[in-house]
Structures are given as structure tokens and as C-alpha cells.
XYZ file of C-alpha atoms in Angstrom:
677
model
C -61.532 47.877 155.349
C -63.416 50.584 157.106
C -64.755 51.748 160.305
C -67.742 53.559 161.199
C -70.380 54.971 162.703
C -73.314 57.220 162.115
C -74.013 60.685 163.464
C -77.526 60.519 164.922
C -79.210 63.885 165.248
C -79.514 63.393 169.000
C -75.721 63.416 169.262
C -75.058 66.676 167.468
C -75.330 68.808 170.593
C -72.838 66.611 172.412
C -70.420 66.715 169.496
C -70.641 70.502 169.331
C -70.041 70.775 173.104
C -73.384 72.449 173.767
C -74.000 73.483 177.335
C -77.311 73.130 179.155
C -78.623 71.990 182.492
C -80.375 68.920 181.191
C -78.864 65.466 181.375
C -77.985 64.524 177.774
C -80.012 61.743 176.251
C -78.108 58.482 175.894
C -76.686 57.794 172.453
C -78.798 55.491 170.301
C -77.431 51.977 170.104
C -74.676 51.922 167.500
C -76.210 49.092 165.442
C -79.887 48.956 166.388
C -80.398 52.565 165.278
C -79.616 51.678 161.659
C -81.733 48.586 161.127
C -84.718 47.877 158.914
C -86.464 44.999 160.656
C -89.081 44.750 157.882
C -86.348 42.975 155.885
C -85.635 39.332 156.723
C -81.991 38.834 157.684
C -81.923 35.710 155.521
C -83.082 37.622 152.438
C -80.806 40.663 152.538
C -78.692 41.015 155.640
C -77.114 44.231 154.386
C -80.502 45.989 154.252
C -81.672 44.331 157.459
C -78.656 45.805 159.256
C -78.412 49.151 157.454
C -81.679 49.789 155.626
C -83.200 52.087 158.248
C -80.264 54.453 158.045
C -80.229 54.345 154.234
C -83.903 55.335 154.061
C -83.293 58.322 156.312
C -80.050 59.531 154.697
C -80.248 60.277 150.968
C -76.997 60.842 149.107
C -76.064 64.552 149.156
C -75.898 66.168 145.725
C -72.143 66.734 145.961
C -71.424 63.082 146.755
C -71.491 59.950 144.610
C -72.062 57.768 147.646
C -73.024 58.319 151.254
C -71.671 55.760 153.632
C -69.803 55.087 156.825
C -66.530 56.082 155.210
C -67.977 59.460 154.283
C -69.205 59.979 157.831
C -65.795 59.160 159.237
C -64.167 61.451 156.687
C -66.513 64.282 157.603
C -64.959 64.285 161.053
C -61.430 63.872 159.702
C -61.986 66.769 157.272
C -62.975 69.058 160.122
C -59.980 68.016 162.186
C -57.548 68.530 159.311
C -59.174 71.858 158.418
C -58.494 72.988 161.974
C -54.866 71.885 161.606
C -54.509 73.992 158.450
C -56.133 77.033 160.003
C -53.774 76.777 162.960
C -50.831 76.431 160.547
C -51.843 79.676 158.836
C -51.956 81.411 162.199
C -48.508 80.021 163.087
C -46.927 80.342 159.635
C -44.481 83.037 160.750
C -42.717 80.416 162.851
C -41.608 78.598 159.672
C -41.105 74.838 159.402
C -44.140 72.562 159.124
C -46.620 75.374 159.748
C -45.256 77.511 156.914
C -45.310 74.651 154.410
C -48.904 73.740 155.250
C -49.957 77.388 155.257
C -48.336 78.095 151.876
C -50.020 75.093 150.288
C -53.409 75.912 151.797
C -53.352 79.608 150.944
C -52.159 78.890 147.404
C -55.008 76.423 146.844
C -57.817 78.593 148.220
C -56.667 81.797 146.490
C -59.312 81.539 143.790
C -58.849 85.165 142.717
C -55.254 84.529 141.649
C -56.133 81.154 140.169
C -58.894 82.661 138.015
C -56.678 85.494 136.866
C -53.890 83.110 135.876
C -56.061 80.756 133.824
C -53.798 78.442 131.823
C -50.730 80.671 132.192
C -48.983 78.573 134.889
C -48.767 75.715 132.373
C -47.553 77.817 129.462
C -43.945 76.637 129.738
C -45.144 73.025 129.529
C -47.252 73.840 126.478
C -44.269 75.567 124.875
C -42.231 72.407 125.357
C -44.932 70.408 123.576
C -44.814 72.811 120.645
C -41.026 72.399 120.457
C -41.155 68.615 119.934
C -39.796 67.586 116.515
C -39.101 63.854 116.758
C -39.369 60.734 118.924
C -36.302 61.538 121.109
C -37.653 64.986 122.006
C -41.095 63.428 122.559
C -39.651 60.891 125.030
C -37.595 63.582 126.737
C -40.754 65.546 127.480
C -42.623 62.440 128.651
C -39.796 61.691 131.097
C -39.857 65.255 132.423
C -43.602 65.113 132.957
C -43.480 61.725 134.648
C -41.257 63.322 137.266
C -43.994 65.920 137.866
C -46.819 63.414 138.152
C -48.167 63.443 134.587
C -47.731 60.105 132.802
C -48.563 60.052 129.088
C -48.111 56.852 127.083
C -47.042 54.533 129.941
C -46.571 54.393 133.710
C -43.413 54.093 135.784
C -42.876 53.663 139.508
C -40.296 52.451 141.999
C -41.161 49.711 144.458
C -39.701 46.594 146.043
C -38.618 43.912 143.593
C -41.362 41.289 143.863
C -38.814 38.481 143.695
C -36.194 40.149 145.885
C -37.917 42.203 148.567
C -34.598 43.506 149.913
C -34.083 45.620 146.788
C -36.016 48.466 145.205
C -36.733 48.228 141.481
C -37.904 50.441 138.628
C -41.160 49.225 137.065
C -42.691 50.036 133.672
C -46.429 49.461 133.300
C -49.194 50.008 130.789
C -50.959 53.358 130.986
C -51.674 56.511 129.042
C -55.493 56.204 129.003
C -57.977 58.956 129.841
C -60.803 56.521 130.559
C -60.483 54.356 133.702
C -59.354 51.190 131.925
C -59.272 49.314 128.637
C -62.822 47.935 128.882
C -64.292 51.427 128.511
C -62.885 51.544 124.984
C -64.423 48.255 123.816
C -67.441 47.148 125.862
C -70.658 47.516 123.854
C -73.306 47.725 126.583
C -75.361 50.916 126.497
C -73.957 52.307 129.762
C -70.327 52.044 128.672
C -71.054 53.177 125.118
C -72.742 56.355 126.334
C -69.818 57.174 128.620
C -67.322 56.545 125.832
C -69.204 58.939 123.552
C -69.413 61.514 126.347
C -65.652 61.202 126.855
C -64.896 62.300 123.293
C -67.132 65.345 123.766
C -65.447 66.111 127.064
C -61.976 65.973 125.502
C -63.140 68.321 122.731
C -64.496 70.797 125.253
C -61.238 70.747 127.225
C -59.266 71.344 124.026
C -61.470 74.362 123.352
C -60.596 75.680 126.807
C -56.954 75.296 125.791
C -57.602 77.611 122.846
C -58.621 75.346 119.942
C -61.543 76.447 117.792
C -64.581 74.149 117.795
C -63.691 72.247 114.621
C -60.050 71.778 115.571
C -61.010 70.690 119.079
C -63.413 68.035 117.729
C -60.773 66.722 115.317
C -58.176 66.655 118.085
C -60.543 64.741 120.375
C -60.955 62.065 117.706
C -57.172 61.892 117.285
C -56.731 61.423 121.024
C -59.430 58.760 121.182
C -57.857 56.868 118.275
C -54.420 56.826 119.938
C -55.793 55.859 123.348
C -57.878 53.064 121.796
C -54.710 51.741 120.214
C -53.002 51.633 123.630
C -56.119 50.198 125.281
C -56.234 47.316 122.807
C -52.952 45.920 124.174
C -53.689 46.798 127.812
C -54.476 43.919 130.138
C -57.847 43.499 131.796
C -58.399 44.212 135.481
C -58.292 40.556 136.495
C -55.125 39.896 134.452
C -53.288 42.651 136.326
C -53.700 40.632 139.549
C -51.404 37.819 138.388
C -48.038 38.677 140.000
C -46.027 36.257 137.866
C -47.512 37.319 134.535
C -46.848 40.960 135.406
C -43.208 40.384 136.363
C -40.835 40.479 133.406
C -37.307 41.592 134.243
C -35.167 43.177 131.515
C -31.688 44.614 131.493
C -32.050 48.267 130.503
C -30.021 47.536 127.379
C -32.436 44.722 126.439
C -35.645 46.784 126.498
C -34.780 47.731 122.910
C -36.093 44.280 121.970
C -39.542 45.640 122.789
C -39.137 49.279 121.764
C -35.923 49.868 119.780
C -36.798 53.450 118.861
C -36.589 54.484 122.522
C -33.220 55.169 124.114
C -34.202 53.666 127.460
C -30.945 54.534 129.165
C -31.470 58.190 128.315
C -35.096 57.976 129.439
C -34.017 56.504 132.796
C -31.425 59.256 133.179
C -34.062 61.894 132.455
C -36.260 60.611 135.301
C -33.252 60.573 137.619
C -32.744 56.800 137.572
C -29.773 56.586 135.244
C -27.907 54.212 137.551
C -30.375 51.333 137.190
C -29.232 48.370 135.138
C -32.544 46.497 135.040
C -36.261 47.244 134.811
C -39.330 45.136 135.600
C -41.871 45.412 132.795
C -45.417 44.479 133.662
C -46.883 44.004 130.208
C -44.289 43.520 127.418
C -46.946 43.402 124.697
C -47.998 46.940 125.613
C -44.498 48.274 124.996
C -44.243 46.445 121.675
C -47.356 48.294 120.536
C -46.051 51.548 122.008
C -42.993 51.126 119.768
C -45.222 50.753 116.734
C -47.249 53.796 117.736
C -44.129 55.908 118.277
C -42.855 55.093 114.815
C -46.122 55.288 112.854
C -48.308 57.907 114.553
C -47.405 61.396 113.273
C -45.546 63.607 115.753
C -48.290 66.225 115.389
C -50.809 63.696 116.744
C -48.554 62.872 119.679
C -48.340 66.580 120.454
C -52.142 66.793 120.521
C -52.206 63.800 122.878
C -49.611 65.409 125.160
C -51.574 68.655 125.401
C -54.586 66.610 126.502
C -52.576 64.684 129.094
C -51.234 67.910 130.554
C -54.621 69.518 130.954
C -56.338 66.312 132.062
C -53.780 65.795 134.819
C -53.913 69.421 135.938
C -57.557 70.451 135.611
C -58.400 70.259 139.329
C -55.763 72.885 140.115
C -56.640 75.438 137.450
C -59.317 78.074 136.914
C -63.041 77.407 137.197
C -63.784 76.526 133.525
C -61.289 73.656 133.672
C -62.443 72.507 137.113
C -66.101 72.603 136.070
C -65.590 70.680 132.842
C -63.460 68.078 134.586
C -66.239 67.654 137.179
C -68.881 67.442 134.456
C -67.350 64.311 132.988
C -65.332 62.497 135.627
C -67.610 63.170 138.617
C -71.054 63.749 137.096
C -71.124 61.517 134.021
C -68.836 58.772 135.273
C -69.856 58.618 138.947
C -73.225 60.365 139.185
C -72.394 63.415 141.336
C -74.905 66.260 141.013
C -72.765 69.142 142.222
C -69.179 69.772 143.202
C -67.927 69.158 146.694
C -66.845 72.280 148.608
C -63.469 73.589 147.545
C -61.963 73.238 151.016
C -62.597 69.502 150.983
C -61.116 69.105 147.512
C -58.050 71.041 148.626
C -57.624 68.824 151.682
C -57.783 65.768 149.418
C -54.986 67.230 147.293
C -52.997 68.133 150.375
C -53.269 64.566 151.656
C -51.834 63.292 148.390
C -49.079 65.876 148.409
C -47.985 65.786 152.058
C -50.423 63.619 153.992
C -47.869 62.283 156.438
C -46.781 65.823 157.288
C -50.366 66.599 158.290
C -50.549 63.233 160.017
C -47.801 64.163 162.468
C -50.040 66.912 163.815
C -53.208 64.799 163.539
C -52.124 61.968 165.822
C -50.877 64.347 168.521
C -54.425 65.544 169.005
C -56.719 62.720 167.959
C -55.278 59.233 168.610
C -54.537 58.158 172.170
C -52.443 55.269 173.451
C -55.446 53.455 174.948
C -57.055 53.086 171.528
C -53.738 52.062 169.982
C -53.326 49.271 172.551
C -56.884 47.989 172.099
C -56.420 47.482 168.367
C -52.844 46.268 168.653
C -54.030 43.552 171.043
C -56.865 42.753 168.655
C -54.345 42.029 165.887
C -52.837 39.336 168.090
C -56.268 37.847 168.782
C -56.898 37.598 165.046
C -53.425 36.192 164.417
C -54.134 33.480 166.998
C -57.483 32.687 165.368
C -55.880 32.180 161.950
C -53.149 30.012 163.482
C -55.835 27.733 164.897
C -57.612 27.546 161.543
C -54.422 26.736 159.613
C -53.614 23.952 162.080
C -57.057 22.424 161.549
C -57.184 22.626 157.729
C -57.880 19.158 156.349
C -57.014 20.047 152.756
C -53.543 21.484 153.448
C -50.443 19.323 153.645
C -47.827 19.554 156.384
C -45.141 21.200 154.222
C -47.372 24.083 153.131
C -48.887 24.352 156.607
C -45.481 24.814 158.221
C -44.594 27.659 155.845
C -48.033 29.267 156.244
C -47.670 29.289 160.021
C -44.200 30.816 159.708
C -45.526 33.530 157.402
C -48.342 34.311 159.842
C -46.009 34.394 162.860
C -43.600 36.785 161.154
C -46.287 39.087 159.706
C -45.592 42.584 161.035
C -48.231 44.965 162.333
C -48.216 48.748 162.169
C -50.951 50.438 164.167
C -51.891 54.107 164.324
C -48.894 55.976 162.950
C -45.220 55.526 161.974
C -42.454 55.329 164.537
C -40.314 57.383 162.161
C -41.707 60.290 160.128
C -40.696 61.307 156.606
C -38.734 64.551 156.251
C -40.599 66.944 153.937
C -38.224 69.883 154.394
C -36.909 69.643 150.811
C -40.400 69.819 149.247
C -40.697 73.196 147.518
C -44.074 74.741 148.308
C -44.831 78.444 147.943
C -47.671 80.934 147.720
C -47.519 80.793 143.909
C -49.822 78.884 141.523
C -51.653 75.915 143.035
C -50.946 73.726 139.996
C -47.203 74.336 140.289
C -47.264 73.424 143.985
C -48.808 70.101 142.986
C -46.100 69.577 140.372
C -43.437 70.364 142.971
C -44.984 67.939 145.434
C -45.103 65.208 142.798
C -41.484 65.909 141.871
C -40.489 65.592 145.538
C -42.227 62.218 145.817
C -40.606 61.039 142.611
C -37.160 61.988 143.866
C -37.960 60.427 147.227
C -38.566 57.067 145.549
C -35.623 57.414 143.148
C -33.361 57.934 146.153
C -34.317 54.445 147.353
C -32.650 52.736 144.406
C -29.499 50.905 145.420
C -30.223 51.292 149.135
C -31.547 48.836 151.741
C -35.345 48.682 151.891
C -36.795 50.723 154.748
C -39.382 48.361 156.204
C -40.499 50.918 158.802
C -42.057 53.150 156.140
C -45.794 53.663 155.742
C -47.588 54.043 152.396
C -50.610 55.795 153.937
C -50.822 58.813 156.236
C -52.195 58.111 159.730
C -55.392 60.135 159.163
C -56.335 57.932 156.184
C -59.620 56.070 156.485
C -58.199 52.864 155.068
C -55.763 50.025 155.750
C -53.617 47.666 153.694
C -51.558 44.504 153.506
C -48.138 44.856 151.859
C -47.025 41.465 150.490
C -43.425 42.610 149.890
C -43.044 43.435 153.589
C -45.490 40.804 154.855
C -47.150 43.439 157.005
C -50.558 44.880 157.827
C -50.813 48.646 158.200
C -53.698 50.141 160.185
C -53.707 53.970 160.148
C -55.327 55.836 163.032
C -58.060 57.130 160.722
C -59.512 53.659 160.251
C -60.428 53.588 163.945
C -62.243 56.943 163.933
C -65.833 56.482 165.138
C -67.851 59.714 164.866
C -70.509 60.076 167.487
C -69.102 57.476 169.868
C -66.025 57.256 172.005
C -64.077 54.057 171.610
C -64.964 52.946 175.150
C -68.682 53.261 174.357
C -68.523 50.428 171.849
C -69.095 46.886 173.058
C -66.727 44.135 171.994
C -69.315 42.499 169.745
C -69.549 45.574 167.537
C -65.817 46.294 167.596
C -64.908 42.701 166.749
C -67.370 42.886 163.858
C -66.336 46.082 162.209
C -62.722 46.442 163.329
C -61.426 42.923 163.959
C -63.370 41.410 161.048
C -63.759 44.055 158.346
C -60.305 45.575 158.826
C -57.781 43.544 160.849
C -58.926 40.064 159.844
C -59.467 41.255 156.291
C -55.910 42.561 155.973
C -54.309 39.522 157.604
C -56.248 37.257 155.238
C -54.811 39.202 152.293
C -51.510 37.527 153.105
C -53.213 34.243 152.194
C -55.632 35.219 149.404
C -55.204 34.162 145.773
C -52.527 36.814 145.184
C -50.966 37.401 148.613
C -50.430 33.681 149.226
C -47.885 33.650 146.380
C -45.448 35.756 148.437
C -43.416 34.074 151.157
C -42.723 35.191 154.737
C -39.889 37.451 153.544
C -42.100 39.162 150.976
C -40.695 37.427 147.895
C -42.738 36.168 144.953
C -41.779 32.512 145.146
C -43.667 29.235 145.039
C -43.836 27.850 148.587
C -46.924 25.690 148.160
C -46.946 22.070 147.061
C -48.630 21.597 143.698
C -51.327 19.503 145.347
C -52.181 22.161 147.921
C -52.138 24.892 145.298
C -54.614 22.942 143.197
C -56.875 22.413 146.213
C -56.759 26.130 147.058
C -57.595 27.145 143.489
C -60.504 24.704 143.372
C -61.971 26.217 146.537
C -61.334 29.756 145.322
C -63.187 28.984 142.084
C -66.329 28.363 144.129
C -66.106 31.987 145.258
C -65.451 33.213 141.710
C -68.613 31.431 140.578
C -70.624 32.810 143.498
C -69.749 36.445 142.821
C -70.047 36.107 139.051
C -73.723 35.436 139.699
C -74.472 38.813 141.302
C -76.121 41.346 138.934
C -75.698 44.838 140.383
C -76.620 47.509 137.805
C -78.728 46.825 134.724
C -76.988 43.807 133.188
C -73.607 44.524 134.806
C -72.294 41.783 137.088
C -69.510 41.555 139.647
C -66.286 40.230 138.102
C -65.646 37.258 140.364
C -62.056 36.781 139.198
C -61.035 40.430 139.541
C -62.602 40.743 143.004
C -61.473 37.331 144.267
C -58.716 38.583 146.590
C -60.977 41.093 148.329
C -63.840 38.614 148.577
C -61.556 35.996 150.146
C -60.300 38.642 152.589
C -63.853 39.662 153.518
C -64.836 36.066 154.239
C -61.604 35.414 156.109
C -62.090 38.544 158.173
C -65.582 37.508 159.266
C -64.441 34.017 160.226
C -61.367 35.191 162.123
C -63.239 37.983 163.890
C -65.881 35.470 164.929
C -63.323 33.017 166.279
C -61.618 35.761 168.284
C -64.897 37.239 169.539
C -66.072 33.905 170.941
C -63.205 34.094 173.446
C -64.437 37.406 174.919
C -66.408 37.772 178.135
C -69.314 39.400 176.309
C -69.793 36.397 174.070
C -69.459 33.938 176.943
C -72.027 35.774 179.092
C -74.502 35.866 176.203
C -76.448 38.835 177.570
C -78.596 40.828 175.170
C -77.873 44.485 174.492
C -80.511 46.704 172.830
C -82.465 43.502 172.247
C -79.750 41.584 170.398
C -77.493 38.752 171.477
C -73.703 39.172 171.357
C -73.574 36.892 168.297
C -76.187 38.975 166.479
C -74.381 42.194 167.401
C -71.139 40.804 165.998
C -72.641 40.300 162.532
C -74.502 43.611 162.749
C -71.185 45.239 163.678
C -69.533 43.819 160.576
C -72.381 45.139 158.423
C -72.007 48.555 160.033
C -68.584 48.706 158.390
C -70.360 48.835 155.012
C -73.258 51.111 155.998
C -74.325 53.330 153.106
C -75.423 53.503 149.492
C -74.032 54.667 146.149
C -75.291 56.164 142.932
C -75.997 53.849 140.025
C -73.313 55.532 137.899
C -70.675 54.977 140.549
C -71.622 51.317 140.921
C -71.324 50.802 137.165
C -67.887 52.401 137.248
C -66.844 50.305 140.244
C -67.829 47.046 138.571
C -65.428 47.804 135.716
C -62.504 49.365 137.572
C -62.410 48.187 141.184
C -61.178 44.910 142.676
C -63.619 45.420 145.560
C -67.237 44.265 145.305
C -69.955 46.857 146.038
C -70.702 47.233 149.751
C -73.980 45.327 149.728
C -72.209 42.260 148.359
C -69.315 42.604 150.790
C -71.941 41.799 153.410
C -74.396 39.440 151.707
C -71.754 37.594 149.696
C -69.454 36.351 152.466
C -72.279 36.036 155.021
C -73.869 33.402 152.779
C -70.730 31.284 153.298
C -70.509 31.555 157.110
C -72.087 28.696 159.060
C -72.278 30.754 162.268
C -74.371 33.371 160.445
C -76.927 30.694 159.523
C -77.094 29.525 163.146
C -77.276 33.022 164.637
C -80.143 34.248 162.444
C -81.796 30.881 161.744
C -81.274 31.035 157.973
C -83.289 28.315 156.217
C -83.768 26.954 152.677
C -86.050 29.380 150.859
C -84.292 32.443 152.283
C -82.631 34.389 149.453
C -79.160 34.246 150.999
C -79.326 30.530 151.690
C -76.666 28.453 149.961
C -76.451 24.685 150.372
C -73.420 23.583 152.341
C -71.881 22.094 149.182
C -71.845 25.553 147.537
C -70.453 27.505 150.473
C -66.883 28.740 150.120
C -64.483 26.946 152.452
C -60.876 28.131 152.210
C -59.408 29.302 155.502
């Protein structure tokens, strides 16, 4: 999901409200300005649509990619910065302004942060030193999980996948410093070099904590050994997408079958969830191995591991040596950044995580009008209607499944722009003290916020993203699509300047249609209209769906992106299905518009051509090689170029619109094109 657009140099004066007596030059066409017409659309449609812009816009040193999302975020950053500056000016009035001002001033007070060094975390380090046995070890882990630091394993509270009316406590694999288990075992040169760099990074961070060089190196090896042990029993990225395999419900008293040395009732009490009587465990085999590690790994090694987890989870909020070393590995080595992003942007990112919806209340008052909200709300209904037509015409689906699919589609809820009811952040404790402690307090507030949901009716009005977020999502447990205001931000162009062809391409297709299709992808389709994980397909229809989906798995497995690294077709299947579905649904809806029916060219391109160019605009940009390598191993989304070229190669209307023929690189015989929805 994304929206767009570029900031042509000719527009800068208009955006900065310059005053002169000359009539301003018209804005360049939103899609034509980005194209590279030396590329054949049938060979690489992504570069045909976006290559001109890419050539003219190298990736800034402080970024790991430069794309439409970054351009949108540039505008959002400036808007949110203005909100914070106004909050500082109004902080004496208390309330929302004071909370924002305290957080902002705490985070940008680099003088105090440098003077404090590691001191704000000294009480946490003292608690590590006081550990003597497994019970005291687990007590500390529970206390840290409340504050947003999760050694050993992960826990969270969310709707019960099989009973969406109830909230449940989940236990999941975790505890790794590298992005996922494959980084510990893959033997290709790229991954091996990053794994070796990780051990050096951990050693350097341990030195910053006060270890001498030899001790730090030994401690880094200890940490790597323990993490590798946990990684060995961690599931792969694609395996984590199986909702049934990752749903294993245990009575709290029965978790001892997996890890008898842990008093799970006491652990639950220590995180504030002592009233729960059951827990959903994602990966039981992980907790069996955790039990073995707790009882065989020396306590002194666990204490070393905990010190690392504390500093690794806190580095961004500490003094410059910690921030710089954290950047050196996680941003530079892992993702290819050449220099750090400005501090004010990093602080705004942290603020969004801590209290994004609080900022969002002020954001939408100034930057999201009702006209835009109605345009995109109506567009959801156009896409819903398009999918209804497609489901009714599916030859491979039986009547029983079809009836339930139509009911799920009809009852799918939409949330556009911002929540009708805002969260109350008044109890979040934020002060002018250490930045890192404000982050701990914010995490503790969020933890308590979710704990308070246990035993209460599910609030289906809630949003999981703030309205200024440049993103969108489908929530299977609520059977809803959520479209924050930020996703419709278009820098350089007012909404009314954009023709329907472009908007249906990059908004209706790449966002709205994409999210609606998620309700019917390989994972989302397994949840019913009420949001419950339950089998509602006939076995015959399920087999037909899986056979068609496998065609897409095979297609994306064939794409080599970086060196020898390929897209993982199974891990990215849901997103790839949603991309294809979005294009098809957006196209169906667009063909009902007046612009399509009139067929008049704009900037030299037909409405049909502008629709596909508009979709491609949603993925405008390029990324560093290091980031792409990381994405291929950790992300369920394909790289942007393949989110255009991949699904386009399966769309018959694309072939007709751009006269794609055998011999063109994107051409796929009809028998190999993916046909699901």
C-alpha cells in the first residue's frame, strides 16, 4: 500500500507559498514526468513508468531507499514537526500540548543525554547483576517485557484467532538480535559477512557498557551462541504465515509441559496478566528448547545476554557512542545507509511509536478534509462492487464457498482517514527527564493498555495505526480495512488535480483493492466474516485455490534480485496475491468512470495507460542493494520493482493496453498467468 507523488523542482515555489507577479507554471503531469520511454513497457514496466525519476533522484546518503513513501513522509515529517513546535509554545496550557512538548524536549536535549551516558539504565543493570537463579531471571524478563524489551521470547495481547470476540495472551518465538533465524544459518557470502559483522558489533556495544576488549569479545561469542540456539528452533518467515500451525492453545497450568522450570502463572502475574487462564503459543518447539536453555546455560551467560538485550533495545535513546554504533551495524551494514538521518526525524519516528494517535488528533484537524475522505470512502465501495462481480463469475468456485465469500465481502468494514473515537493518553507518564526512560514509560503504558483488554468485549472501533501513517492494513480478526489519512497524502499535487485514472491506479488498486484482497489471500481467506480462524471453504475449492496460488509462488520464486538472492514466493504469496487483486479490482472499477468511457488522452496517454502508470507511481523509487538483501530475508513484501512487473505480467488488460507480445521480457503465456480472483 502506498500513495505518492514526486516533488518536481518547478513546484517548490508553489509549495513554499512564494509570491511573485508571474503566473505559475503548470505542474508537470503526475505520471509522464517520471517516465523513461527508452525502456519498452513490455520489458520492464516499472522502469518504463519510473525510470526517468530514478535517474534524476539518487538515494540520499542518510536513506537506505528513496521512493514515493519517502517523499510523502517528507511532507508528513514537516507537518508533524510543526505540531510539536506549536505544542512547545503552548505547553503551559497542559494536556496534550504538555505531553508532546515534554517528549520532544526530552528527546532533543542532547546535552543532558550526553552527560547522562548509560546512567539512566543503571537500575536495570543492577537488577541484572542481582539475578541468582531461573526464577529471578524470569522475573526480570517479565519486568522488561512490560517496558518494551523482550529477551528470550515475545508476548503480546490480541484477539483470539478462533474467537474474535475475546482478547488473548500470545507467546511467540523471539530473543534474536539479528532480523530472523536465517541470518544465523544461511551460508551465502552476503549473509555470512553480516553475521560476522554482528558479532563484532555486539562486542563493541559491550565495550561501551564498560567491558574490556577481551571480555567484550568473549561476551559477544556467548551471546551469539545462545541466540543461535534459539534461532535453530525458530520458524522460518513463510512458516509464520500459517495461522493454524501458529495457534496452539494451552491452559496456563499446562504450559509446564513445554517449560516446567518456569512458573508461568507467576510470570503472567508479573506482566500484569495474572487473571488469564489460557495462553496461545505460536511455536511450542521454541519453548521446549527455551526450557532446555534455561536449565543448562549458566546463569552468568544469561546475565550477559540480558545486558545485551537492554542496550540493544535502548541504544537509539542514549548518548552518541551508543547511537553511532547502533547505526553502524543496523543501518549501515544491514541496510546500506551512508550517514544518519537528522535527529529530529528519528525523534518523530519514536514519538509516532510512543503516542502516534495523540499526534494524529492534531494532524487530521489541519491536513485531512472531508472532501478527500468522501472520495476515498466512495472508492472503497467501487472496489467492493468490483470484487463482488468477480466472485459471482468465478468458474472454479462452488456455490457454498461463493455464498460465504460474498457474505464476508459485504460485511467487511472500512475505516477511512481517522478514528471516530480517540485513545486517552492522559495516564501515560512523560516528563522532561531522560529520553530512554520516557520510551520505557510509553511502552509500559501501551502494555497496560493491552492488558486492560483481557476479559472485556473487543473494541472493534479501535485503530492499530495513527492517522498520519503512510500505510494501510487489513485486520482479519475484525474483517476490516483501515486506510489512515497519511496514505492519501500527495506532495506537490492537490487531490482535485489528480485524474481518476491515476487515482484508481495508485489509490484504488495499490491500496484499497490490495487491502480488500487480503481478506481473500492465502492467509486472510482462512478467517470467516466474523474474523474467526475457521474452515469455511469446501475441500474442493480450497484445493483449487491452492493450485492457482502455487502458480504465483513459482512465478516469484524465479525472480533473482540481488546477487544470487531470490524472492521467497511462499513467504510473499499473500502480498503478491493482494497486489494482483488490487490491480484487477482497480481496473474493473476504473472502467466504469467517465474518464475511461470518454477515452481522451491526457499528456499523450490514454486513460487505460494512465491507470497502469498510476499504479506504478505507487512504487516509484529505488533501494540500496544491502536493503534489498535484507528485505528478501525478512519481509513478506516483494521489492517494489517486482510489485509492478510481477503482477502486471498476469493482467490481460495490461497486455492489451501496451501491446505486449511474445519476445517481450514480461510476456507470460496465458497458461502461466496467475488466475485467482
